[in-house]
Short mmCIF file of C-alpha atoms in Angstrom, two decimals:
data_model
loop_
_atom_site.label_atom_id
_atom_site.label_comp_id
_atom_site.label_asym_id
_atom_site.label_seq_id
_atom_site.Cartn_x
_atom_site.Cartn_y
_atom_site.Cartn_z
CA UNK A 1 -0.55 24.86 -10.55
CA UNK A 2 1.68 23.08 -8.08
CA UNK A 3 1.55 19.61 -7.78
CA UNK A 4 2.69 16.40 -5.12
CA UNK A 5 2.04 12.84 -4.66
CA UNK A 6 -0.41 13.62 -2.10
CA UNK A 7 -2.49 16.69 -0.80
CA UNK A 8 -3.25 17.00 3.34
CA UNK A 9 -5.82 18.92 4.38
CA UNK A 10 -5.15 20.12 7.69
CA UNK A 11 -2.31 21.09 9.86
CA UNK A 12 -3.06 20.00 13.21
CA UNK A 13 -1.02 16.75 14.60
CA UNK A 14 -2.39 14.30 12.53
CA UNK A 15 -1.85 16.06 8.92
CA UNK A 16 1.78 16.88 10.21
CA UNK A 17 2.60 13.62 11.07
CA UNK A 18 0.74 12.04 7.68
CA UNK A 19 2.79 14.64 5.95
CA UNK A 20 6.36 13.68 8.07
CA UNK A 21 5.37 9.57 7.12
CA UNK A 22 4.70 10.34 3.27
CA UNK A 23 8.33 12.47 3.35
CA UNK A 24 9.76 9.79 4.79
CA UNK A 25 8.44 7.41 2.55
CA UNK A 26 9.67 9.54 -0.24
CA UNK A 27 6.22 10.99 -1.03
CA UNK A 28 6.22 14.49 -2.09
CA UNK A 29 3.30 15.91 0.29
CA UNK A 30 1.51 19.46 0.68
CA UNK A 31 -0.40 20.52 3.63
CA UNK A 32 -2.88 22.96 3.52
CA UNK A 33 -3.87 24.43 6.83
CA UNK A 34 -6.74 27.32 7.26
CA UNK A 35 -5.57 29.06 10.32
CA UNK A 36 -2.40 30.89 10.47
CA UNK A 37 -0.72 28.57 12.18
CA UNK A 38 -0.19 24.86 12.60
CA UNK A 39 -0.37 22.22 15.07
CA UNK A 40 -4.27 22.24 15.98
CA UNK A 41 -5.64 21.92 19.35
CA UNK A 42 -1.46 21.55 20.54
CA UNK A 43 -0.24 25.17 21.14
CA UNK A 44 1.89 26.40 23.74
CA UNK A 45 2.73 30.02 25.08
CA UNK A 46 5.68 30.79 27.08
CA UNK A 47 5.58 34.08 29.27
CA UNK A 48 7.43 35.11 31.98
CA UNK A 49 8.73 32.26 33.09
CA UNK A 50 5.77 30.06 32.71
CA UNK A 51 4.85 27.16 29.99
CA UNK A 52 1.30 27.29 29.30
CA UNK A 53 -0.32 24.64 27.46
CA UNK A 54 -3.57 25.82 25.82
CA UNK A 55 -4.52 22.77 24.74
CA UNK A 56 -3.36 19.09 25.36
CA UNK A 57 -0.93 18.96 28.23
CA UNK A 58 0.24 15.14 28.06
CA UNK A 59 -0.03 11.87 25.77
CA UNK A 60 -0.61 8.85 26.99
CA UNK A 61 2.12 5.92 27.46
CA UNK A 62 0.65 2.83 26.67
CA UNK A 63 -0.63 3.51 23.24
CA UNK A 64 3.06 4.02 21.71
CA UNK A 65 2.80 5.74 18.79
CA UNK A 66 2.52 9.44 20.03
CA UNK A 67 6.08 8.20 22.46
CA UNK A 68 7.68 6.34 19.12
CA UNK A 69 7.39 9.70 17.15
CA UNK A 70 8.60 11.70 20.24
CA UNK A 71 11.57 9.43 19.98
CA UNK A 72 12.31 8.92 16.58
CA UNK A 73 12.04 13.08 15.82
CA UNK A 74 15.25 13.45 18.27
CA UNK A 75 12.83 14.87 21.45
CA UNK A 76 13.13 11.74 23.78
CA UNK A 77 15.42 13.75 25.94
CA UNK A 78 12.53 16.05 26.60
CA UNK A 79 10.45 13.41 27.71
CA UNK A 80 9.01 14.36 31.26
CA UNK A 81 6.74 11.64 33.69
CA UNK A 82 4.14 13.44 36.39
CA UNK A 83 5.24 14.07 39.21
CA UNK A 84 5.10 11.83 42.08
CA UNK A 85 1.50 12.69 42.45
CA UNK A 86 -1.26 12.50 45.20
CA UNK A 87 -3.76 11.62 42.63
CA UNK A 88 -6.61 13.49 41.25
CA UNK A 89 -10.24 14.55 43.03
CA UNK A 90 -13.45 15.11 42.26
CA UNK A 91 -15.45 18.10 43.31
CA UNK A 92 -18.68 17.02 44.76
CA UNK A 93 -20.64 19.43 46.23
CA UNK A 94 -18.45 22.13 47.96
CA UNK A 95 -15.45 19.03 48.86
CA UNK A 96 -12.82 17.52 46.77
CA UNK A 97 -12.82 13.60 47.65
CA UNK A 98 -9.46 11.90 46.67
CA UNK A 99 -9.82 9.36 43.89
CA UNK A 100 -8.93 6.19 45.51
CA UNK A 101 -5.63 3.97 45.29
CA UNK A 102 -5.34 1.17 43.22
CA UNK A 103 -8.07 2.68 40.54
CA UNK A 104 -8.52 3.61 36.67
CA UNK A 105 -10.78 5.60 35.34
CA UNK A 106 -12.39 5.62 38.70
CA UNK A 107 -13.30 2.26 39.00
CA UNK A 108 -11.35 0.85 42.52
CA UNK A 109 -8.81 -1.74 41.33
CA UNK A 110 -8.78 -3.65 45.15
CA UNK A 111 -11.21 -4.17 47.69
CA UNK A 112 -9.89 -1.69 50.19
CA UNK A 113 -9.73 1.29 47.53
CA UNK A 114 -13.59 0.05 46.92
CA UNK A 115 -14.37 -0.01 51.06
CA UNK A 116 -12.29 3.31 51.41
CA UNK A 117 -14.06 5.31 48.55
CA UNK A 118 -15.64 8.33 50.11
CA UNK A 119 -17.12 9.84 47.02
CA UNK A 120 -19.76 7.24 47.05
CA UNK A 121 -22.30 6.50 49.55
CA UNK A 122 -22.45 3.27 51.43
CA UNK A 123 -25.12 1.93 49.46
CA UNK A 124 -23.28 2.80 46.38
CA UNK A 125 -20.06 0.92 47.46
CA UNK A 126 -22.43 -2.08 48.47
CA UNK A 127 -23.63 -1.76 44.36
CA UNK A 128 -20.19 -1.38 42.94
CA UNK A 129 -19.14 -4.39 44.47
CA UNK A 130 -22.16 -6.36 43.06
CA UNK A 131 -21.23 -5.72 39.80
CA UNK A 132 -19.35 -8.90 39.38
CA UNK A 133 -23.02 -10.91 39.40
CA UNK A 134 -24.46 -8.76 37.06
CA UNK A 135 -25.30 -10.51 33.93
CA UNK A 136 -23.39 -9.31 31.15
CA UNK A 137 -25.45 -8.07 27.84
CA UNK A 138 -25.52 -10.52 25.53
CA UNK A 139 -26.07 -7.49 22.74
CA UNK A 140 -22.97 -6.36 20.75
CA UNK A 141 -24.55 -3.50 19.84
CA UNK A 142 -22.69 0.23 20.56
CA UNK A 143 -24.16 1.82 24.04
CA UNK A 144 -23.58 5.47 25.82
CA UNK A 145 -21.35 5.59 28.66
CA UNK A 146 -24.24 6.92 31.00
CA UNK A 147 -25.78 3.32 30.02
CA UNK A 148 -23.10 1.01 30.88
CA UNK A 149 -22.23 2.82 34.17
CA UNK A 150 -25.55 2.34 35.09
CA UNK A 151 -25.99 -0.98 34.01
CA UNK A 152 -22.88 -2.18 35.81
CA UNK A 153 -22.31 -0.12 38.65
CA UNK A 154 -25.59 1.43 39.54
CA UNK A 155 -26.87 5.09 38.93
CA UNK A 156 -24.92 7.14 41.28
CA UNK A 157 -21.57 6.18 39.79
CA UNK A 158 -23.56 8.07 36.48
CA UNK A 159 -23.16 11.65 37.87
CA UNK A 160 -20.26 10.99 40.33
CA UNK A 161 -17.89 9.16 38.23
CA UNK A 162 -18.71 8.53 34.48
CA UNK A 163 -19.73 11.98 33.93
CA UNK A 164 -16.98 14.09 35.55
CA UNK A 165 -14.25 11.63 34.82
CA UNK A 166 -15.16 10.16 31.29
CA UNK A 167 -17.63 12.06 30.28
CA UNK A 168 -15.05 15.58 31.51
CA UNK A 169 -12.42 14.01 29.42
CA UNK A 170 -14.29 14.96 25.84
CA UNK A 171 -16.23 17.28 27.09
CA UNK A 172 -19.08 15.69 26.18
CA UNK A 173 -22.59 14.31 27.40
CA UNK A 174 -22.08 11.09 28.82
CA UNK A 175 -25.85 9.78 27.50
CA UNK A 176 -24.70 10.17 24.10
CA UNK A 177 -20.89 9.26 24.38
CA UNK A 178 -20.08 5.70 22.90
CA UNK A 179 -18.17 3.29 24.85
CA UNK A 180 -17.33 1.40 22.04
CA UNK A 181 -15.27 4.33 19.90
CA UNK A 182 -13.81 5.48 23.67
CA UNK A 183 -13.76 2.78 26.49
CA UNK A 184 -13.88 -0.47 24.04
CA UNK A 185 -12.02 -2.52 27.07
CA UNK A 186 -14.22 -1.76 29.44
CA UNK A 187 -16.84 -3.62 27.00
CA UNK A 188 -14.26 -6.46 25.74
CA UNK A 189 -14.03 -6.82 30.15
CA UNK A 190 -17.34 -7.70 30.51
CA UNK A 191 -17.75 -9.95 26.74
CA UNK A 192 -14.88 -11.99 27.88
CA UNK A 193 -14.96 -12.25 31.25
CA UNK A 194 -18.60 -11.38 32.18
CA UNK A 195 -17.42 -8.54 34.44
CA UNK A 196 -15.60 -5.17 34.50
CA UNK A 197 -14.32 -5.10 37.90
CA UNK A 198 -11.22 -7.14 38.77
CA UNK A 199 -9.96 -7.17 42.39
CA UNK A 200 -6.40 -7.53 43.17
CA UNK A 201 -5.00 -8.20 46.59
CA UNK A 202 -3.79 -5.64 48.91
CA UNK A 203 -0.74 -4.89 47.72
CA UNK A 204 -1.03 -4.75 44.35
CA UNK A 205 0.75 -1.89 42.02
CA UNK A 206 -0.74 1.08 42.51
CA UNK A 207 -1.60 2.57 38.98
CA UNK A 208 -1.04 6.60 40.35
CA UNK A 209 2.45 5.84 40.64
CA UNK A 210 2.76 3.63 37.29
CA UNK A 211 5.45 1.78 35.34
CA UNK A 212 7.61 3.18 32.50
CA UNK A 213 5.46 2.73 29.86
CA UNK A 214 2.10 3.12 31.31
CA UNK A 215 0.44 6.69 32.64
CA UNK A 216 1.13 9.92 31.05
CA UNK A 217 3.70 11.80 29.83
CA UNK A 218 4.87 15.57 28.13
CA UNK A 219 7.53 17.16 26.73
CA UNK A 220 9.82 19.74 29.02
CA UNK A 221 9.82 22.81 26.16
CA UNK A 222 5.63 22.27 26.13
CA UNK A 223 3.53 20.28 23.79
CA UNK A 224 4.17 22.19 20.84
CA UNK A 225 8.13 21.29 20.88
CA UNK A 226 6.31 17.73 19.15
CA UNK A 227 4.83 20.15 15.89
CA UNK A 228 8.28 22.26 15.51
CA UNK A 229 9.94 19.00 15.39
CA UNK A 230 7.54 17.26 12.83
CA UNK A 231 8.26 20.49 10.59
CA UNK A 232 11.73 20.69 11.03
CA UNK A 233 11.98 17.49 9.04
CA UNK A 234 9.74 18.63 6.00
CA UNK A 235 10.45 20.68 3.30
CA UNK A 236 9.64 23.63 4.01
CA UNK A 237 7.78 24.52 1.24
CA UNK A 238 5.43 21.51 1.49
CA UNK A 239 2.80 23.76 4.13
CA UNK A 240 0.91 26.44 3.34
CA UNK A 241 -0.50 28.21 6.16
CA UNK A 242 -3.97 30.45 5.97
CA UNK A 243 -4.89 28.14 2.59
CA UNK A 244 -8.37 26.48 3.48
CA UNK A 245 -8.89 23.89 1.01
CA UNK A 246 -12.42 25.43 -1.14
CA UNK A 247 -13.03 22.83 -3.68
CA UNK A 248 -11.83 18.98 -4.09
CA UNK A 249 -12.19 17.80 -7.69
CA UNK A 250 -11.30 14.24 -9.53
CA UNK A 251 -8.95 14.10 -12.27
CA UNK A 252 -7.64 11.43 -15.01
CA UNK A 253 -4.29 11.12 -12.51
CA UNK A 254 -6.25 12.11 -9.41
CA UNK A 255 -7.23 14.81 -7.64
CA UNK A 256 -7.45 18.58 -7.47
CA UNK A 257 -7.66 20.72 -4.16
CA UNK A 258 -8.72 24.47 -5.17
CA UNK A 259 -7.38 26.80 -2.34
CA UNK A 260 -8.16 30.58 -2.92
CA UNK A 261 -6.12 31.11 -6.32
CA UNK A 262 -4.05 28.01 -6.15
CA UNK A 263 -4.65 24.67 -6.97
CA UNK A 264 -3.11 21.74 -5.90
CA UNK A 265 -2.45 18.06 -7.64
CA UNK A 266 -2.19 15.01 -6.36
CA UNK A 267 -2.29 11.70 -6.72
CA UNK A 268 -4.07 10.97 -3.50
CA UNK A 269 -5.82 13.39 -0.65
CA UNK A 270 -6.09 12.86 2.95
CA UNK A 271 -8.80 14.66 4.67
CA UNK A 272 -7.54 15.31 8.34
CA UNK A 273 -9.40 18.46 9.01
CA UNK A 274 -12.62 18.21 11.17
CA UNK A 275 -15.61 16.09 9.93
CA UNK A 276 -17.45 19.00 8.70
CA UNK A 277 -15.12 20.20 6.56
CA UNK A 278 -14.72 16.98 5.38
CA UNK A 279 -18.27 17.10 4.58
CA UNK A 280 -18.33 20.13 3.01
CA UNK A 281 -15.39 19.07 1.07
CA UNK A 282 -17.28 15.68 -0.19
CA UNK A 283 -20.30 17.53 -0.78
CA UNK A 284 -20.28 17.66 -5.20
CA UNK A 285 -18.69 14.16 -4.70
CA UNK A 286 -20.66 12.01 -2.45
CA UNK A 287 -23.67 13.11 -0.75
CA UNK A 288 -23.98 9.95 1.60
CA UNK A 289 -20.11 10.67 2.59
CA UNK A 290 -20.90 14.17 3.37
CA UNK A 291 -24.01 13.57 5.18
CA UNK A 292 -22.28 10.94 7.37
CA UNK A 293 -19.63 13.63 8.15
CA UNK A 294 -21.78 16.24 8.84
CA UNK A 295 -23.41 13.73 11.62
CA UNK A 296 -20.25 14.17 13.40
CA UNK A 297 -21.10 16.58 16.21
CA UNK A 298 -18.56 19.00 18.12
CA UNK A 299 -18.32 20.95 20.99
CA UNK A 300 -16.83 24.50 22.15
CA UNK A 301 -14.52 24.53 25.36
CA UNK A 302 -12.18 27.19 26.40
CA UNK A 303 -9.33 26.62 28.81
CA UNK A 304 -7.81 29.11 31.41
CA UNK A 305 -5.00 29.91 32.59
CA UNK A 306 -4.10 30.92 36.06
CA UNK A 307 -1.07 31.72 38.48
CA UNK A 308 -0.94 32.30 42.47
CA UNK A 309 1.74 33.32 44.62
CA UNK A 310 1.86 29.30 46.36
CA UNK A 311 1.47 30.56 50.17
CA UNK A 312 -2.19 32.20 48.66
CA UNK A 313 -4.11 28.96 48.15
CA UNK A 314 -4.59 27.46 51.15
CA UNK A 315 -5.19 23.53 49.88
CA UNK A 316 -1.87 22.28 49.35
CA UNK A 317 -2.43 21.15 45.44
CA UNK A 318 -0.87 17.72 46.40
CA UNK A 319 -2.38 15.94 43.41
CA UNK A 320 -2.79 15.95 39.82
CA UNK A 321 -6.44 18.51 39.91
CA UNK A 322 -10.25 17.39 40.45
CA UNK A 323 -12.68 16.92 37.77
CA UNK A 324 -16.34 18.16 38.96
CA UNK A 325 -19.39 16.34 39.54
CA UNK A 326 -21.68 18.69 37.62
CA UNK A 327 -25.15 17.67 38.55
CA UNK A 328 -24.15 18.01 42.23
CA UNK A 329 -21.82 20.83 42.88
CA UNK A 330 -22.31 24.73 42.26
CA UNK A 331 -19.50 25.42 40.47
CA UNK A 332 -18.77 26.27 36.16
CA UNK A 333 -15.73 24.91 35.86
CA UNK A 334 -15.79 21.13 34.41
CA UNK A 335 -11.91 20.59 35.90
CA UNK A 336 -9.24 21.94 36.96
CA UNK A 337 -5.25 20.78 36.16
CA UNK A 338 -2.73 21.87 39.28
CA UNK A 339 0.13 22.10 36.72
CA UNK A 340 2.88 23.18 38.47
CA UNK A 341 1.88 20.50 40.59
CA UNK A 342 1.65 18.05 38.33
CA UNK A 343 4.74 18.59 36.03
CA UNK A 344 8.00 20.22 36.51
CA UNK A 345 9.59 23.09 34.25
CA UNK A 346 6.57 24.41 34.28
CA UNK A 347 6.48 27.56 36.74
CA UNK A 348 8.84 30.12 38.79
CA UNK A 349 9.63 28.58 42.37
CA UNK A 350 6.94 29.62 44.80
CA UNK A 351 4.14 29.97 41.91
CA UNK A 352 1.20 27.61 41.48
CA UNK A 353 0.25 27.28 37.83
CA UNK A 354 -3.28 26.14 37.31
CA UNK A 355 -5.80 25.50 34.33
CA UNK A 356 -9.34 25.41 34.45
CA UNK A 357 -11.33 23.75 32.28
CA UNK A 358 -15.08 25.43 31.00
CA UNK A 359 -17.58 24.74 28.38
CA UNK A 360 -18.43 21.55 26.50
CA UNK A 361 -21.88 19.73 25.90
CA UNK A 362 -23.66 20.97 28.66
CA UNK A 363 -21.95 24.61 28.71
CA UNK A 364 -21.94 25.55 25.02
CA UNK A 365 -22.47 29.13 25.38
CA UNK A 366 -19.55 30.13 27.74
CA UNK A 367 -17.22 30.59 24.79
CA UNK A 368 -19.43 33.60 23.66
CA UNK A 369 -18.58 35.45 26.99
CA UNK A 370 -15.48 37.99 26.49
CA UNK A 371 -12.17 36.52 27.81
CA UNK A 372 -12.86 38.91 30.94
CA UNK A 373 -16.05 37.17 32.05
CA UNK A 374 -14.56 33.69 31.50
CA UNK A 375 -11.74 34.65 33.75
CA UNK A 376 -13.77 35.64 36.23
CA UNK A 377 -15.77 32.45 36.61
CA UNK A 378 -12.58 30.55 35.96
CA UNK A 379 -10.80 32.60 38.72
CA UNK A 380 -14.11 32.74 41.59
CA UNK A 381 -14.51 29.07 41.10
CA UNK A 382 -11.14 28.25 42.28
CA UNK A 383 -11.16 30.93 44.62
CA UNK A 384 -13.88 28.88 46.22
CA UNK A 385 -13.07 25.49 46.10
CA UNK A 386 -9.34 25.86 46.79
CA UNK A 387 -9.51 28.89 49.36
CA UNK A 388 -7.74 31.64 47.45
CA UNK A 389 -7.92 34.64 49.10
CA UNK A 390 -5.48 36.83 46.59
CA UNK A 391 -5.97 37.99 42.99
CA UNK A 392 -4.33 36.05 39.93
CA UNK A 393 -0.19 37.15 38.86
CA UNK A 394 -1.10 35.47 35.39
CA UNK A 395 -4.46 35.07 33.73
CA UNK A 396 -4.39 33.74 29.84
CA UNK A 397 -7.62 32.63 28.31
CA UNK A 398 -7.77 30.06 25.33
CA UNK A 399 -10.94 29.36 23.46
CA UNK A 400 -11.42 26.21 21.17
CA UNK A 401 -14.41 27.18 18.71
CA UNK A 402 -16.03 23.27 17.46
CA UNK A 403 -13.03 21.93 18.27
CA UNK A 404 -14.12 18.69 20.18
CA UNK A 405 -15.39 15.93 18.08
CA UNK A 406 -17.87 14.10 20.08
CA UNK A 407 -17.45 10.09 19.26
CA UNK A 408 -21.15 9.79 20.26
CA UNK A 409 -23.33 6.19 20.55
CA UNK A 410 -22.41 4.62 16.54
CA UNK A 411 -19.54 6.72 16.24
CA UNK A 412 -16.90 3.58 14.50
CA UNK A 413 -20.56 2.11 12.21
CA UNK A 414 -20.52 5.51 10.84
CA UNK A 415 -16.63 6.10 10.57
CA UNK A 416 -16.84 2.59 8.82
CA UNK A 417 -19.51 3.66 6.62
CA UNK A 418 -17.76 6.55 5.61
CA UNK A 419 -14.61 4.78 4.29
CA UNK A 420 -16.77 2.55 2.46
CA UNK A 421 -18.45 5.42 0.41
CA UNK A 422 -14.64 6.72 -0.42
CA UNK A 423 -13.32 3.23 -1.62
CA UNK A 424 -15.58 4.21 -4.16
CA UNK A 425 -12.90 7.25 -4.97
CA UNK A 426 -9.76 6.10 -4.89
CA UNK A 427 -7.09 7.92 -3.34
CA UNK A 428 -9.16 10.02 -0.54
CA UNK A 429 -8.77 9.57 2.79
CA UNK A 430 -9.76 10.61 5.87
CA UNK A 431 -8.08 10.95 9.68
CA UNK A 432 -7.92 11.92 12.87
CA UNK A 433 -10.14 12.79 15.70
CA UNK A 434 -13.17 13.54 13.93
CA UNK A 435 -13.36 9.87 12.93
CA UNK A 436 -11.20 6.46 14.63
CA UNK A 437 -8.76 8.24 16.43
CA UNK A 438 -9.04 9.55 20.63
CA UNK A 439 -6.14 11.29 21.76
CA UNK A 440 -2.64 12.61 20.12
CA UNK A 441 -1.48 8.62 20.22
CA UNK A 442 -4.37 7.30 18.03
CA UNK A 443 -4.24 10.53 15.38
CA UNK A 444 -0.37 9.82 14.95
CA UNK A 445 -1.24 6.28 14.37
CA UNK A 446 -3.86 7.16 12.08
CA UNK A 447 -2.32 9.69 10.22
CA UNK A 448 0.92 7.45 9.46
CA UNK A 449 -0.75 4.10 8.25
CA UNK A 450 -3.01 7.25 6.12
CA UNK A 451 0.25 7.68 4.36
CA UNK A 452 1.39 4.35 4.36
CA UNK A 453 -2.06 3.59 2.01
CA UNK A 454 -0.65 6.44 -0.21
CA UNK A 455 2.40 5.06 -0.71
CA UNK A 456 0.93 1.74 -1.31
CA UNK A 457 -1.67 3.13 -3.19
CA UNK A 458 0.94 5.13 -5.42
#
C-alpha cells in the first residue's frame, strides 16, 4: 500500500497544479488520473507544421493566477498576446457583423460603438441605450443569463448576443446559465451602480487592442507546454496514469483511495475530477454530498480542426472568428476560431488554420456522429459562410465526452452546500471546474489554495 500526505484525484490542470503547490509546500502528493494521459481538456497535437489546440487555446490576463504559474514554472518566455486583431463577429443569418469597438462581452463600451452596432436593429439600439433607467432588481437572488439580458437590454440582445457570445463560451443554454457563478460583475454593475452600461467618451481605450495585463494570452509551443512544465517539477513517481480512483474510505489517520489493486493513503484527498465522479466517489460517505454533485450537469462538444491553402477562402479572416447566433442562422457550427489569424507560430506561411466549434446544450447528439460526418458539417459550414471553394489540407477532429460543466442558475448555493457537507469529513476536498472555478485561471487558483488547506490542515 503506498502512501502520501495527500491523494488527488484527477489529472487535468487543476489536480496538476494542486499536486505542483503541495510539492512545493513539501507535501508528498499522488495523483491519480483515469485516462491515459494527463492534462484534461488542455491537449495539443503538433503535425506538419501546425499547432493544434484541441481544447483551450488561451487564458485570460486579468485573473493572474493561470499567468503567475506560467511565470513562475520558467515558460514566461513563451508567453504570446493575439495578434493585432480586427475583432471577432457574429454569424447572423447568412452575414458575419463585426463586434463593435470599444465593447466587452458584447455590450458597446461608448456611444458611437452603441449607434454603429449593425447586429442589432434600430429599435434594439434605441433599448440598449435605455438600459441605464431601468430599475435595478432589488432581489439578490442567482438569475440565468437569458434573464438578465432581457431584463436589461431587451429580448433581442437574448438570441443575438447573450446566447452566441456567453452562452457559446460554455456551451451551454443561456436560460439555465447563472450569472452569478459566470458574469458576477455584470450583477455587482447594476447592485452598485444601478446600471450595467457605462459610456465612455469617444476616444476611450479600445478593449480589442488591450493593455498588458488585460485580454488573452497562450503559450508559443501550444497549451499543453503549461502541463509538461507542471510535471517536470514533480516527482515523477507521484502520477499514476490509467488509475481511476474506485473506492474512497476513512481511516484513524485519514483516508484511503482504492484504485484497481492499489490503494492509496493519505492524510487528506482532493477531489478535482468532474462532479460526478465526485459523487460517485462520496456516495458510501455522504449521500447529500453526492446528490448535490450529481446535480452538476455537463455537456458534450467536439472541436475541429481545419487548414486552407490562404488564397482559397475568399473573406480575408481579419479578426479573431465569429460566434453564431443559433436561433437565427442555418448553420451547426456554434463558432469558429481563425487561428492562424489570431496567433502566431501557429501555421506554415500561406495556410489558414481554423477551428470550429460543434455540440453543447442544444446539440448534444453531434458527438455520436463518426469523426467523418462531423468534419463534414464542420468543413460545409465554413465553406459557406467564409466562401471556400477548395477541399481541407488538414482535417483533425477532437471530441470532449461530458466534459463541460454547466455552472447553471444556483450553481455557487450548491458548491457552498457541498463544502459544508465535507467539513463534516475532514481532509476532503473538492476543485475545479465542476464547482467555483471558470476557466484555466480560476482552477489554478483553486487547486493551489486546495493544497494550501492541506498543508494547513496537516
Amino acid at each position: 500500500m503506498a502512501s502520501a500526505d495527500v491523494v488527488i484525484i484527477g489529472g487535468g490542470i487543476t489536480g496538476l497544479t494542486a499536486a505542483y503547490e503541495a510539492h512545493r509546500r513539501g507535501v508528498r502528493p499522488i495523483v491519480l488520473e483515469a485516462s491515459p494521459r494527463t492534462g484534461g481538456l488542455i491537449a495539443t497535437e503538433h503535425v506538419d507544421g501546425f499547432t493544434i489546440e484541441a481544447g483551450p487555446d488561451s487564458i485570460l490576463a486579468q485573473k493572474r493566477a493561470a499567468l503567475d504559474l506560467v511565470r513562475e514554472l520558467g515558460l514566461g518566455d513563451q508567453i504570446l498576446q493575439v495578434r493585432p486583431p480586427g475583432g471577432a463577429f457574429v454569424l447572423s443569418g447568412s452575414r458575419l457583423f463585426r463586434l463593435p469597438s470599444p465593447s466587452r462581452l458584447g455590450l458597446p463600451l461608448t456611444w458611437r460603438a452603441l449607434a454603429g452596432y449593425n447586429l442589432l436593429p434600430w429599435p434594439a439600439r434605441v433599448r440598449m441605450a435605455m438600459e441605464p433607467l431601468v430599475r435595478a432588481r432589488r432581489s439578490q437572488d442567482d438569475e440565468s443569463i437569458g434573464s438578465f439580458f432581457r431584463r436589461r437590454f431587451g429580448a433581442s440582445t437574448v438570441d443575438l448576443i447573450a446566447q452566441p457570445l456567453l452562452g457559446g463560451i460554455h456551451a451551454g443554454d443561456i436560460e439555465r446559465l447563472s450569472m452569478r457563478a459566470l458574469f458576477p460583475r455584470l450583477l455587482d454593475a447594476e447592485q452598485s451602480r444601478g446600471r450595467v452600461l457605462e459610456m465612455r467618451g469617444a476616444d476611450a481605450a479600445d478593449p480589442q487592442q488591450p493593455p498588458a495585463d488585460v485580454g488573452f494570452r497562450s503559450l508559443r509551443d501550444g497549451m499543453s507546454a503549461l502541463v509538461r512544465a507542471i510535471e517536470q517539477h514533480l516527482p515523477e513517481t507521484s502520477i499514476r496514469r490509467s488509475s481511476p480512483a474506485d473506492r474512497l474510505e476513512r481511516t484513524a489517520s485519514g483516508w484511503r483511495v482504492a484504485s484497481g489493486g492499489d490503494a492509496f493513503e493519505a492524510r487528506a484527498v482532493i477531489v478535482a475530477a468532474p462532479a460526478f465522479v465526485a459523487a460517485r466517489l462520496f456516495a458510501p460517505l455522504d449521500d447529500e454530498a453526492s446528490r448535490l454533485c450529481a446535480e452538476v450537469p455537463y455537456v458534450s462538444t467536439a472541436s475541429v480542426a481545419l487548414a486552407w491553402p490562404r488564397p482559397a477562402i475568399a473573406h480575408p479572416l481579419a479578426g479573431t472568428g465569429f460566434v453564431v447566433a443559433r436561433r437565427v442562422s442555418d448553420v451547426r457550427i456554434t463558432a469558429c476560431t481563425w487561428v492562424s489569424s489570431k496567433w502566431t507560430h501557429r501555421a506554415p506561411d500561406d495556410v489558414a488554420l481554423l477551428r470550429a466549434f460543434i455540440g453543447g446544450a442544444h446539440d448534444p447528439g453531434v458527438v455520436d456522429l463518426d469523426d467523418e460526418e462531423i468534419a463534414r458539417i464542420a468543413r460545409t459550414d465554413l465553406q459557406r459562410v467564409l466562401g471556400i471553394g477548395a477541399a481541407p489540407v488538414l482535417t483533425r477532429v477532437y471530441r470532449w465526452r461530458n466534459a463541460g460543466a454547466q455552472h447553471q442558475v444556483g450553481q455557487l448555493a450548491r458548491v457552498a452546500a457541498i463544502e459544508g457537507r465535507l467539513a463534516r469529513h475532514p481532509g476532503l476536498l473538492v476543485a475545479g471546474s465542476g464547482f467555483r472555478s471558470v476557466g484555466i485561471p480560476d482552477c489554478i487558483a483553486d487547486a493551489r489554495a486546495a493544497a494550501a488547506r492541506c498543508t494547513i490542515a496537516g
